CSV table of C-alpha atoms and ligand atoms in Angstrom, one decimal:
chain,number,residue,atom,x,y,z
A,117,MET,CA,0.0,-0.1,0.0
A,118,LYS,CA,1.2,3.5,-0.8
A,119,LYS,CA,-0.8,6.2,0.9
A,120,ALA,CA,-4.1,6.2,2.5
A,121,GLU,CA,-6.6,8.8,4.0
A,122,LEU,CA,-8.9,8.3,6.7
A,123,VAL,CA,-11.8,10.7,7.5
A,124,PHE,CA,-12.8,11.0,11.1
A,125,ILE,CA,-16.3,12.0,12.2
A,126,PRO,CA,-16.4,12.5,15.8
A,127,VAL,CA,-19.0,14.3,17.8
A,128,ALA,CA,-17.7,17.5,19.2
A,129,ALA,CA,-17.8,16.8,22.9
A,130,ALA,CA,-14.6,16.6,25.0
A,131,GLY,CA,-14.9,12.9,26.0
A,132,HIS,CA,-15.3,12.0,22.3
A,133,LEU,CA,-13.0,14.2,20.4
A,134,ILE,CA,-10.0,14.2,22.5
A,135,PRO,CA,-9.4,10.5,22.3
A,136,GLN,CA,-10.3,10.3,18.7
A,137,ILE,CA,-7.6,12.8,18.2
A,138,GLU,CA,-5.2,11.1,20.2
A,139,PHE,CA,-6.0,7.9,18.2
A,140,ALA,CA,-5.2,9.9,15.0
A,141,LYS,CA,-1.9,11.4,16.3
A,142,ARG,CA,-0.8,8.0,17.2
A,143,LEU,CA,-1.7,6.4,13.8
A,144,LEU,CA,0.1,9.2,12.2
A,145,ASP,CA,3.2,8.6,14.4
A,146,ARG,CA,3.1,5.1,13.7
A,147,ASP,CA,3.0,5.0,10.1
A,148,ASP,CA,3.5,7.6,7.7
A,149,ARG,CA,1.4,6.1,4.8
A,150,PHE,CA,-1.5,7.5,6.6
A,151,SER,CA,-3.1,11.2,6.4
A,152,VAL,CA,-5.9,12.1,8.4
A,153,THR,CA,-8.9,14.7,7.9
A,154,VAL,CA,-11.2,15.4,10.9
A,155,LEU,CA,-14.7,16.9,10.0
A,156,VAL,CA,-15.8,19.2,12.8
A,157,MET,CA,-19.6,19.7,13.6
A,158,GLN,CA,-20.1,23.2,14.4
A,159,SER,CA,-22.3,22.5,17.3
A,160,PRO,CA,-24.2,25.4,18.8
A,161,SER,CA,-23.9,23.9,22.3
A,162,PHE,CA,-21.4,21.0,22.7
A,163,THR,CA,-18.6,21.7,25.3
A,164,SER,CA,-16.5,24.8,24.5
A,165,LEU,CA,-13.6,22.7,25.4
A,166,ALA,CA,-13.9,20.5,22.5
A,167,ALA,CA,-14.4,23.3,20.1
A,168,ALA,CA,-11.5,25.3,21.5
A,169,TYR,CA,-9.3,22.3,21.2
A,170,ALA,CA,-10.2,21.6,17.7
A,171,LYS,CA,-9.7,25.1,16.8
A,172,SER,CA,-6.1,25.3,18.5
A,173,LEU,CA,-4.9,22.1,17.0
A,174,ALA,CA,-6.1,23.1,13.6
A,175,GLU,CA,-4.2,26.3,14.0
A,176,SER,CA,-1.0,24.7,15.1
A,177,ASN,CA,1.3,22.7,12.7
A,178,THR,CA,-0.3,19.3,13.1
A,179,PRO,CA,-0.5,17.0,10.1
A,180,ILE,CA,-4.1,16.5,10.8
A,181,ARG,CA,-6.3,18.3,8.5
A,182,PHE,CA,-9.5,20.0,10.0
A,183,ILE,CA,-12.5,20.8,7.9
A,184,ASN,CA,-15.3,22.7,9.6
A,185,LEU,CA,-18.8,21.5,8.4
A,186,PRO,CA,-21.3,24.4,7.8
A,187,PRO,CA,-23.1,25.6,10.8
A,188,PRO,CA,-26.3,23.7,11.5
A,189,ILE,CA,-28.7,26.6,10.8
A,190,HIS,CA,-31.7,24.4,9.7
A,191,PHE,CA,-31.1,21.7,12.5
A,192,ARG,CA,-34.7,21.1,14.3
A,193,PRO,CA,-34.4,18.3,16.9
A,194,SER,CA,-37.5,16.4,17.4
A,195,GLN,CA,-37.4,17.1,21.0
A,196,GLU,CA,-35.5,19.1,23.6
A,197,VAL,CA,-32.1,17.8,24.4
A,198,HIS,CA,-32.8,17.3,28.4
A,199,LYS,CA,-35.3,14.6,27.3
A,200,SER,CA,-32.5,12.4,25.7
A,201,LEU,CA,-29.2,13.6,25.1
A,202,GLU,CA,-28.3,10.5,23.1
A,203,LYS,CA,-31.3,10.9,20.7
A,204,PHE,CA,-30.3,14.8,20.3
A,205,ALA,CA,-26.6,13.8,19.7
A,206,THR,CA,-27.8,11.3,17.3
A,207,GLU,CA,-30.2,13.4,15.3
A,208,PHE,CA,-27.5,16.0,15.3
A,209,ALA,CA,-25.1,13.9,13.7
A,210,ASP,CA,-27.6,12.6,11.1
A,211,TYR,CA,-28.4,16.3,10.2
A,212,HIS,CA,-24.8,16.4,8.9
A,213,LYS,CA,-24.8,13.3,6.4
A,214,ALA,CA,-25.1,15.4,3.3
A,215,SER,CA,-22.6,17.9,4.4
A,216,VAL,CA,-20.1,15.2,5.5
A,217,LYS,CA,-20.8,13.6,2.1
A,218,GLU,CA,-20.0,17.0,0.3
A,219,ALA,CA,-16.9,17.6,2.3
A,220,ILE,CA,-15.6,14.1,1.6
A,221,VAL,CA,-16.1,14.4,-2.1
A,222,ASN,CA,-14.8,18.0,-2.4
A,223,HIS,CA,-11.8,17.9,-0.3
A,224,VAL,CA,-10.6,14.2,-0.4
A,225,VAL,CA,-12.2,12.1,-3.3
A,226,SER,CA,-11.9,14.7,-6.1
A,227,ASN,CA,-8.8,16.3,-4.7
A,228,SER,CA,-5.8,15.2,-6.5
A,229,ASN,CA,-3.4,16.1,-3.6
A,230,SER,CA,-5.4,13.5,-1.3
A,231,ALA,CA,-4.4,10.0,-0.8
A,232,PRO,CA,-6.8,7.3,-1.8
A,233,LEU,CA,-9.9,7.3,0.8
A,234,ALA,CA,-9.3,4.2,3.0
A,235,GLY,CA,-12.5,4.7,5.1
A,236,LEU,CA,-14.3,6.7,7.6
A,237,VAL,CA,-13.7,6.5,11.3
A,238,ILE,CA,-17.0,7.4,12.9
A,239,ASP,CA,-18.1,8.2,16.4
A,240,MET,CA,-20.4,5.9,18.3
A,241,PHE,CA,-23.3,8.5,17.7
A,242,CYS,CA,-22.6,8.8,14.0
A,243,THR,CA,-23.7,5.4,12.8
A,244,SER,CA,-25.8,6.9,10.1
A,245,MET,CA,-22.4,7.8,8.5
A,246,ILE,CA,-22.2,4.3,7.5
A,247,ASP,CA,-24.3,5.1,4.6
A,248,VAL,CA,-22.1,7.8,3.4
A,249,GLY,CA,-19.4,5.3,3.7
A,250,ASN,CA,-21.4,2.9,1.6
A,251,GLU,CA,-22.4,5.5,-1.0
A,252,LEU,CA,-18.7,6.3,-1.4
A,253,GLY,CA,-17.7,2.7,-1.5
A,254,VAL,CA,-15.5,2.8,1.5
A,255,PRO,CA,-15.5,1.0,4.8
A,256,SER,CA,-16.5,2.5,8.1
A,257,TYR,CA,-14.5,2.0,11.3
A,258,LEU,CA,-16.2,2.5,14.6
A,259,PHE,CA,-14.5,4.5,17.3
A,260,PHE,CA,-16.2,3.4,20.6
A,261,THR,CA,-15.4,5.9,23.3
A,262,CYS,CA,-16.7,3.9,26.0
A,263,ASN,CA,-15.2,0.6,27.3
A,264,ALA,CA,-15.3,-3.1,26.0
A,265,ALA,CA,-18.0,-4.2,28.6
A,266,TYR,CA,-20.3,-1.3,27.4
A,267,LEU,CA,-19.6,-2.2,23.8
A,268,SER,CA,-20.9,-5.9,24.8
A,269,LEU,CA,-23.9,-4.3,26.4
A,270,SER,CA,-24.6,-2.2,23.3
A,271,LEU,CA,-24.3,-5.0,21.0
A,272,TYR,CA,-26.6,-7.1,23.2
A,273,LEU,CA,-29.4,-4.4,22.9
A,274,PRO,CA,-31.0,-5.4,19.7
A,275,SER,CA,-31.3,-9.2,20.4
A,276,ARG,CA,-32.7,-8.3,23.8
A,277,GLN,CA,-35.1,-5.8,22.1
A,278,ASP,CA,-36.2,-8.5,19.6
A,279,GLU,CA,-37.0,-10.8,22.7
A,280,VAL,CA,-38.4,-8.4,25.2
A,281,GLY,CA,-39.7,-5.6,23.0
A,282,ARG,CA,-39.4,-2.7,25.7
A,283,GLU,CA,-37.0,-0.5,27.4
A,284,PHE,CA,-35.3,-1.7,30.8
A,285,GLU,CA,-37.2,-0.8,33.8
A,286,VAL,CA,-36.0,-0.3,37.4
A,287,PHE,CA,-38.2,-3.3,38.6
A,288,ASP,CA,-36.2,-5.7,36.3
A,289,SER,CA,-33.9,-6.6,39.3
A,290,GLU,CA,-30.9,-8.0,38.5
A,291,LEU,CA,-29.7,-8.5,35.0
A,292,VAL,CA,-27.1,-10.7,33.4
A,293,ILE,CA,-25.6,-8.7,30.8
A,294,PRO,CA,-22.7,-9.7,28.4
A,295,GLY,CA,-19.4,-8.0,29.2
A,296,TYR,CA,-19.9,-7.7,32.9
A,297,VAL,CA,-18.7,-10.5,35.5
A,298,ASN,CA,-21.4,-10.0,38.1
A,299,PRO,CA,-25.4,-9.4,37.6
A,300,VAL,CA,-26.1,-5.7,37.2
A,301,PRO,CA,-29.0,-4.5,39.4
A,302,SER,CA,-31.4,-2.6,37.3
A,303,SER,CA,-31.4,0.4,39.7
A,304,GLY,CA,-27.7,1.2,38.4
A,305,LEU,CA,-28.5,1.1,34.8
A,306,PRO,CA,-27.8,4.3,32.7
A,307,GLU,CA,-30.5,6.6,32.1
A,308,VAL,CA,-30.5,5.9,28.4
A,309,LEU,CA,-31.6,2.3,28.9
A,310,LEU,CA,-34.6,3.4,30.9
A,311,ASN,CA,-35.4,6.4,28.5
A,312,LYS,CA,-39.0,6.3,26.9
A,313,ASN,CA,-38.3,9.4,24.9
A,314,GLY,CA,-36.3,7.7,22.3
A,315,GLY,CA,-33.1,7.3,24.1
A,316,TYR,CA,-33.4,3.6,24.5
A,317,THR,CA,-34.5,3.1,20.9
A,318,THR,CA,-31.4,5.4,19.6
A,319,ALA,CA,-29.1,3.1,21.6
A,320,VAL,CA,-30.7,-0.1,20.4
A,321,ASN,CA,-30.5,1.2,16.6
A,322,HIS,CA,-26.9,2.0,17.1
A,323,GLY,CA,-26.1,-1.4,18.6
A,324,ARG,CA,-27.7,-2.8,15.4
A,325,ARG,CA,-25.5,-0.9,13.2
A,326,PHE,CA,-22.3,-1.4,14.9
A,327,LYS,CA,-22.0,-4.7,13.3
A,328,GLU,CA,-22.2,-3.1,9.6
A,329,THR,CA,-18.7,-1.6,10.3
A,330,LYS,CA,-15.4,-3.1,9.1
A,331,GLY,CA,-13.8,-2.9,12.6
A,332,ILE,CA,-14.4,-1.4,16.1
A,333,ILE,CA,-11.7,0.4,17.8
A,334,ILE,CA,-12.0,0.6,21.6
A,335,ASN,CA,-10.1,3.0,24.0
A,336,SER,CA,-9.4,0.1,26.5
A,337,PHE,CA,-6.7,-2.6,27.1
A,338,GLU,CA,-7.2,-6.3,27.4
A,339,GLU,CA,-5.4,-6.7,30.6
A,340,LEU,CA,-8.1,-4.6,32.3
A,341,GLU,CA,-11.1,-6.0,30.7
A,342,SER,CA,-10.3,-9.6,29.9
A,343,HIS,CA,-13.7,-10.8,30.6
A,344,ALA,CA,-15.4,-8.2,28.4
A,345,VAL,CA,-12.9,-8.8,25.5
A,346,LYS,CA,-13.5,-12.7,25.8
A,347,CYS,CA,-17.1,-12.0,25.6
A,348,LEU,CA,-16.8,-9.8,22.4
A,349,LEU,CA,-14.7,-12.6,21.0
A,350,ASN,CA,-17.1,-15.5,21.6
A,351,ASP,CA,-20.6,-14.2,22.3
A,352,PHE,CA,-21.6,-12.3,19.3
A,353,ASP,CA,-22.1,-13.5,15.7
A,354,HIS,CA,-20.7,-11.7,12.6
A,355,LEU,CA,-19.0,-9.2,14.7
A,356,PRO,CA,-16.2,-7.2,12.8
A,357,PRO,CA,-12.8,-7.4,14.3
A,358,VAL,CA,-12.5,-5.5,17.6
A,359,TYR,CA,-9.2,-3.6,18.5
A,360,THR,CA,-8.5,-2.6,22.0
A,361,VAL,CA,-5.8,0.1,21.4
A,362,GLY,CA,-5.9,2.0,24.8
A,363,PRO,CA,-5.5,3.8,26.9
A,364,LEU,CA,-5.4,6.7,24.5
A,365,ILE,CA,-4.5,9.7,26.7
A,366,ASP,CA,-3.3,13.0,25.6
A,367,LEU,CA,-0.2,12.8,27.8
A,368,LYS,CA,1.2,16.1,26.2
A,369,GLY,CA,-1.8,17.8,27.6
A,370,GLU,CA,-2.4,19.5,24.2
A,371,SER,CA,-6.2,19.3,24.9
A,372,ASN,CA,-5.9,21.2,28.1
A,373,LYS,CA,-4.8,25.0,27.6
A,374,THR,CA,-6.2,26.2,30.9
A,375,ASP,CA,-3.8,28.2,33.1
A,376,SER,CA,-2.8,25.5,35.5
A,377,ASN,CA,0.3,27.1,37.4
A,378,GLU,CA,-1.6,28.2,40.4
A,379,ILE,CA,-3.0,24.9,40.9
A,380,LEU,CA,0.1,22.9,40.3
A,381,LYS,CA,2.1,25.2,42.5
A,382,TRP,CA,-0.5,24.6,45.2
A,383,LEU,CA,-0.1,20.8,44.8
A,384,ASP,CA,3.8,21.3,44.9
A,385,ASN,CA,3.3,22.4,48.4
A,386,GLN,CA,1.2,19.5,49.7
A,387,PRO,CA,2.7,16.2,51.2
A,388,ASP,CA,2.6,13.1,49.2
A,389,LEU,CA,-0.6,11.2,48.6
A,390,SER,CA,-2.3,13.8,50.9
A,391,VAL,CA,-5.0,15.5,48.5
A,392,VAL,CA,-8.1,14.2,47.2
A,393,PHE,CA,-9.2,15.5,43.8
A,394,LEU,CA,-12.9,16.0,43.0
A,395,CYS,CA,-13.9,16.5,39.3
A,396,PHE,CA,-16.8,15.5,37.6
A,397,GLY,CA,-16.2,15.7,33.9
A,398,SER,CA,-17.1,18.2,31.2
A,399,MET,CA,-20.7,18.3,32.3
A,400,GLY,CA,-21.1,17.2,35.9
A,401,SER,CA,-22.6,19.9,37.8
A,402,PHE,CA,-24.4,20.0,41.2
A,403,GLY,CA,-27.3,22.2,42.8
A,404,GLU,CA,-26.6,24.3,45.9
A,405,GLU,CA,-27.7,21.8,48.2
A,406,GLN,CA,-25.4,19.1,47.0
A,407,LEU,CA,-22.5,21.5,46.7
A,408,LYS,CA,-23.1,22.1,50.5
A,409,GLU,CA,-23.0,18.5,51.3
A,410,ILE,CA,-19.8,17.9,49.5
A,411,ALA,CA,-18.2,21.0,51.4
A,412,LEU,CA,-19.5,19.2,54.5
A,413,GLY,CA,-18.0,15.9,53.5
A,414,LEU,CA,-14.6,17.5,52.7
A,415,GLU,CA,-14.5,19.2,56.1
A,416,GLN,CA,-15.4,16.0,57.9
A,417,SER,CA,-13.0,13.8,56.0
A,418,GLU,CA,-10.1,16.1,57.4
A,419,HIS,CA,-8.1,15.4,54.1
A,420,ARG,CA,-6.7,18.2,52.0
A,421,PHE,CA,-8.7,18.6,48.6
A,422,LEU,CA,-8.6,20.1,45.3
A,423,TRP,CA,-12.3,20.6,43.9
A,424,SER,CA,-13.1,21.2,40.3
A,425,ILE,CA,-16.6,22.8,40.1
A,426,ARG,CA,-19.0,23.1,37.1
A,427,GLU,CA,-21.8,25.7,36.8
A,428,PRO,CA,-25.2,24.0,36.3
A,429,PRO,CA,-25.8,24.2,32.5
A,430,PRO,CA,-29.0,25.7,31.2
A,431,LYS,CA,-31.7,23.2,30.5
A,432,ASN,CA,-32.4,23.7,26.9
A,433,GLU,CA,-29.1,23.3,25.3
A,434,LEU,CA,-25.8,21.7,25.9
A,435,GLU,CA,-23.7,24.4,27.0
A,436,GLY,CA,-20.4,23.7,28.7
A,437,PRO,CA,-19.2,25.7,31.6
A,438,SER,CA,-19.7,29.5,31.1
A,439,ASP,CA,-18.3,32.2,33.3
A,440,TYR,CA,-19.4,31.7,37.2
A,441,LYS,CA,-18.1,32.8,40.7
A,442,LEU,CA,-17.1,29.8,42.8
A,443,ASP,CA,-17.6,31.8,46.0
A,444,GLU,CA,-21.2,32.4,45.1
A,445,LEU,CA,-21.9,28.7,44.7
A,446,LEU,CA,-20.2,27.5,47.8
A,447,PRO,CA,-21.5,27.7,51.5
A,448,ALA,CA,-20.6,31.1,53.1
A,449,GLY,CA,-17.1,31.1,54.6
A,450,LEU,CA,-16.1,27.7,53.2
A,451,LEU,CA,-13.2,29.0,51.1
A,452,GLU,CA,-11.9,31.2,54.0
A,453,ARG,CA,-12.1,28.2,56.6
A,454,THR,CA,-10.4,25.8,54.3
A,455,LYS,CA,-7.9,28.0,52.6
A,456,GLU,CA,-4.8,26.2,54.2
A,457,ILE,CA,-5.8,22.7,53.1
A,458,GLY,CA,-8.2,23.0,50.2
A,459,MET,CA,-8.4,24.7,46.8
A,460,VAL,CA,-11.4,25.1,44.6
A,461,CYS,CA,-11.1,25.7,40.9
A,462,LYS,CA,-13.2,25.7,37.5
A,463,TRP,CA,-11.9,23.7,34.7
A,464,ALA,CA,-9.1,21.6,36.0
A,465,PRO,CA,-6.0,20.2,34.3
A,466,GLN,CA,-7.0,17.0,35.2
A,467,LYS,CA,-4.2,14.7,33.8
A,468,GLU,CA,-1.5,16.9,35.4
A,469,ILE,CA,-3.2,16.7,38.5
A,470,LEU,CA,-3.5,12.9,38.6
A,471,ALA,CA,-0.1,12.8,37.7
A,472,HIS,CA,1.0,14.8,40.7
A,473,LYS,CA,2.6,12.9,43.7
A,474,SER,CA,0.4,14.9,46.3
A,475,VAL,CA,-2.8,13.5,45.0
A,476,GLY,CA,-3.8,10.3,46.7
A,477,GLY,CA,-7.5,9.9,45.8
A,478,PHE,CA,-10.1,11.0,43.0
A,479,VAL,CA,-13.7,11.4,43.5
A,480,SER,CA,-15.0,11.0,40.1
A,481,HIS,CA,-18.1,10.8,37.9
A,482,CYS,CA,-16.4,7.8,36.2
A,483,GLY,CA,-16.4,9.1,32.5
A,484,TRP,CA,-14.5,6.7,30.6
A,485,ASN,CA,-11.5,8.9,29.9
A,486,SER,CA,-11.3,10.0,33.6
A,487,SER,CA,-11.4,6.4,34.6
A,488,LEU,CA,-8.5,5.4,32.2
A,489,GLU,CA,-6.5,8.5,33.4
A,490,SER,CA,-6.9,7.4,37.0
A,491,LEU,CA,-5.8,4.0,36.3
A,492,TRP,CA,-2.9,5.2,34.3
A,493,PHE,CA,-1.6,7.5,37.1
A,494,GLY,CA,-2.4,4.8,39.7
A,495,VAL,CA,-4.9,7.0,41.6
A,496,PRO,CA,-8.0,5.2,43.0
A,497,ILE,CA,-11.4,6.5,42.5
A,498,VAL,CA,-14.5,7.2,44.6
A,499,THR,CA,-17.6,6.5,42.2
A,500,TRP,CA,-19.9,9.2,41.7
A,501,PRO,CA,-21.6,8.5,38.3
A,502,MET,CA,-23.8,11.2,36.9
A,503,TYR,CA,-24.8,10.9,33.2
A,504,ALA,CA,-24.2,8.8,29.9
A,505,GLU,CA,-22.8,5.2,30.7
A,506,GLN,CA,-21.0,6.2,34.0
A,507,GLN,CA,-23.1,3.9,36.3
A,508,MET,CA,-21.9,1.0,34.2
A,509,ASN,CA,-18.3,2.0,34.5
A,510,ALA,CA,-18.7,2.7,38.2
A,511,PHE,CA,-20.3,-0.7,38.7
A,512,GLN,CA,-17.6,-2.5,36.6
A,513,MET,CA,-14.7,-0.8,38.4
A,514,VAL,CA,-16.2,-1.4,42.0
A,515,LYS,CA,-17.9,-4.9,41.5
A,516,ASP,CA,-16.1,-6.6,38.6
A,517,LEU,CA,-12.5,-5.1,38.9
A,518,GLY,CA,-12.0,-3.9,42.3
A,519,VAL,CA,-10.4,-0.8,41.4
A,520,ALA,CA,-12.7,1.8,42.9
A,521,VAL,CA,-14.2,2.5,46.2
A,522,GLU,CA,-18.0,2.7,46.2
A,523,LEU,CA,-19.8,6.0,47.1
A,524,ARG,CA,-22.6,5.6,44.6
A,525,LEU,CA,-23.3,3.1,41.7
A,526,ASP,CA,-26.6,4.3,40.7
A,527,TYR,CA,-26.7,8.1,41.1
A,528,ARG,CA,-28.1,10.0,38.1
A,529,SER,CA,-27.7,13.7,37.7
A,530,MET,CA,-31.3,14.1,36.9
A,531,SER,CA,-32.6,12.2,40.0
A,532,GLY,CA,-32.4,15.2,42.5
A,533,GLU,CA,-30.9,12.8,45.0
A,534,VAL,CA,-28.6,14.5,47.4
A,535,VAL,CA,-25.7,12.3,48.8
A,536,LEU,CA,-25.0,13.2,52.4
A,537,GLY,CA,-21.7,14.9,53.7
A,538,ASP,CA,-21.1,11.8,56.1
A,539,GLU,CA,-21.2,9.3,53.4
A,540,ILE,CA,-18.9,11.6,51.2
A,541,ALA,CA,-16.4,11.8,54.0
A,542,ARG,CA,-16.5,8.1,54.8
A,543,ALA,CA,-15.8,7.2,51.1
A,544,ILE,CA,-13.0,9.9,51.0
A,545,LYS,CA,-11.2,8.4,54.2
A,546,CYS,CA,-11.5,5.0,52.7
A,547,VAL,CA,-9.8,5.8,49.3
A,548,MET,CA,-7.2,7.9,51.1
A,549,GLU,CA,-5.9,5.0,53.2
A,550,ILE,CA,-2.4,4.3,51.9
A,551,ASP,CA,-2.5,0.6,52.1
A,552,ASN,CA,-6.0,-0.4,51.0
A,553,GLU,CA,-6.6,-3.2,48.5
A,554,VAL,CA,-8.0,-0.9,45.9
A,555,ARG,CA,-5.0,1.2,45.8
A,556,LYS,CA,-2.7,-1.9,45.2
A,557,LYS,CA,-5.1,-3.2,42.4
A,558,VAL,CA,-5.0,0.4,40.9
A,559,ARG,CA,-1.1,0.5,40.8
A,560,GLU,CA,-1.2,-3.0,39.2
A,561,LYS,CA,-3.4,-1.9,36.4
A,562,SER,CA,-1.4,1.3,36.0
A,563,GLU,CA,1.7,-0.8,35.3
A,564,GLN,CA,-0.4,-3.0,32.9
A,565,SER,CA,-1.8,0.0,31.1
A,566,ARG,CA,1.7,1.4,30.4
A,567,LEU,CA,3.0,-2.0,29.2
A,568,ALA,CA,0.0,-2.4,26.9
A,569,VAL,CA,0.8,0.6,24.9
A,570,LYS,CA,4.5,-0.1,24.7
A,571,GLU,CA,6.0,-2.0,21.8
A,572,GLY,CA,4.9,-5.7,22.0
A,573,GLY,CA,2.1,-4.9,24.5
A,574,SER,CA,-1.4,-5.9,23.8
A,575,SER,CA,-2.8,-2.6,22.6
A,576,PHE,CA,0.5,-1.8,20.6
A,577,THR,CA,-0.2,-5.1,18.8
A,578,ALA,CA,-3.8,-4.5,18.3
A,579,PHE,CA,-2.9,-1.1,16.7
A,580,GLN,CA,-0.8,-2.8,14.5
A,581,ARG,CA,-3.5,-5.4,13.5
A,582,LEU,CA,-5.7,-2.6,12.9
A,583,ILE,CA,-3.3,-0.8,10.4
A,584,ASP,CA,-2.6,-4.0,8.7
A,585,ASP,CA,-6.3,-4.7,8.2
A,586,ILE,CA,-7.1,-1.1,7.1
A,587,CYS,CA,-4.4,-1.5,4.4
A,588,ILE,CA,-5.7,-5.0,3.3
A,589,ASN,CA,-9.2,-3.5,3.2
A,590,LEU,CA,-8.1,-0.6,0.9
A,591,GLU,CA,-6.3,-3.0,-1.5
A,592,THR,CA,-9.2,-5.5,-1.7
A,593,ASN,CA,-11.8,-3.0,-1.8
B,843,UDP,N1,-11.3,17.1,31.9
B,843,UDP,C1,-10.2,18.1,32.4
B,843,UDP,N2,-10.7,18.9,33.4
B,843,UDP,C2,-11.8,19.1,33.9
B,843,UDP,C3,-12.9,18.2,33.5
B,843,UDP,C4,-12.5,17.1,32.6
B,843,UDP,O1,-9.2,18.0,32.0
B,843,UDP,O2,-12.2,19.9,34.7
B,843,UDP,C5,-10.8,16.2,31.0
B,843,UDP,C6,-10.6,14.8,31.7
B,843,UDP,O3,-9.1,14.7,31.9
B,843,UDP,C7,-10.9,13.9,30.6
B,843,UDP,C8,-12.1,14.6,29.8
B,843,UDP,O4,-12.1,16.0,30.1
B,843,UDP,O5,-9.9,13.7,29.6
B,843,UDP,C9,-13.5,14.1,30.3
B,843,UDP,O6,-13.9,12.9,29.7
B,843,UDP,P1,-14.8,11.9,30.4
B,843,UDP,O7,-14.9,10.7,29.5
B,843,UDP,O8,-14.2,11.4,31.6
B,843,UDP,O9,-16.1,12.7,31.0
B,843,UDP,P2,-16.9,13.4,30.1
B,843,UDP,O10,-16.7,14.8,30.2
B,843,UDP,O11,-17.1,13.0,28.6
B,843,UDP,O12,-18.4,13.2,30.8
């Protein structure tokens, strides 16, 4: 094979875009026959971080070519976003089919400077782009931003739907779900699987279409999810090849251009393993009452803390954090009382924080990127899932893998539940113990994750297999 072009179609949310770009960078580093174009959807709403990252990379001297798709001025979702984020994101992606095809035809297929198109790398919300690939006569490869266990669950949905014919219900009690070692209590299912506003149907439809791709790329590694990987190999008919190529972590921090000096300087002055870090992803925000309980819990735990706080987003669109005053959100006097032992910030340089030797524990929403980062840096998590598939990640990490301390497995940000300060303090004390079993397990996984991406490691080898398969598919297409 001489040269080959891949066109990436991510959704512009931080947790999706960042690992996909990281994957593209590693592909280009490994094999100079490839070139990559990323089509960027101009979302009116998705997190400003994703948009800022795409923009700053596009303006740098990256070999990745970025093409902005036309603004979605005629996009009319069938319902408001808060009824189902997944349905909204899927409709938003579907809306772009024509402009994606046009961009590929104009900038790649009929561009004499472009290498032959080897395929599309599509986001898990963009399965409708498989049609575009078919029309252009090229294969689609799925980039699955969640883990191998959740892929098993997604692939299981269509056959379950054919059998049962309805959404999951909280009264379903315990469920045996492929990919998970232990039966999953239905109370801990992600909101999308219970959603009657089209979220569940959207998930089933995506699960059906995943099998139409030529390969599935997962940001995970075999040593972490051996059960789920085995399940993917054995339990599904006609599944395209699966490549676990992770962890894909932007270790150079190019996706995080925040001013981190003050935070890192503060961490430099703290004893080793003394600080608990709290951060809830790009969209994890709390109401006033819950913020107060977290503050209480932190004080009660008597541990040093670094707490990243998001402002509650508006209900009608998916905006990222806008400008807000931390002292107005927090209980009066908290910042003054805790200034010796605590720091509160807005967007946090999470990877740099987790890498810092003073950080000993992480209260997290269990987004998959955050989970991989915590494992990579060997920092044990306290689970506080909020949205998307995070409840399943929390369940898997606590019950199946023993790499996290349970605070909640079934919290949902829309539920209005308030987790009490006492419980928060207890979980923090537990995760901060120096010699607990969870920390030992996390350290083991940390080593394994680093070996997996080194030459000869499982993810490195899977990556090569993927490259070889893309080349073979191009030549035989
Ligand atoms: N992140 C960060 N600072 C923050 C919040 C998030 O750097 O204050 C990064 C985090 O390191 C991770 C990504 O944003 O790489 C969030 O991805 P994840 O899958 O954990 O959660 P999501 O935001 O998609 O819910």
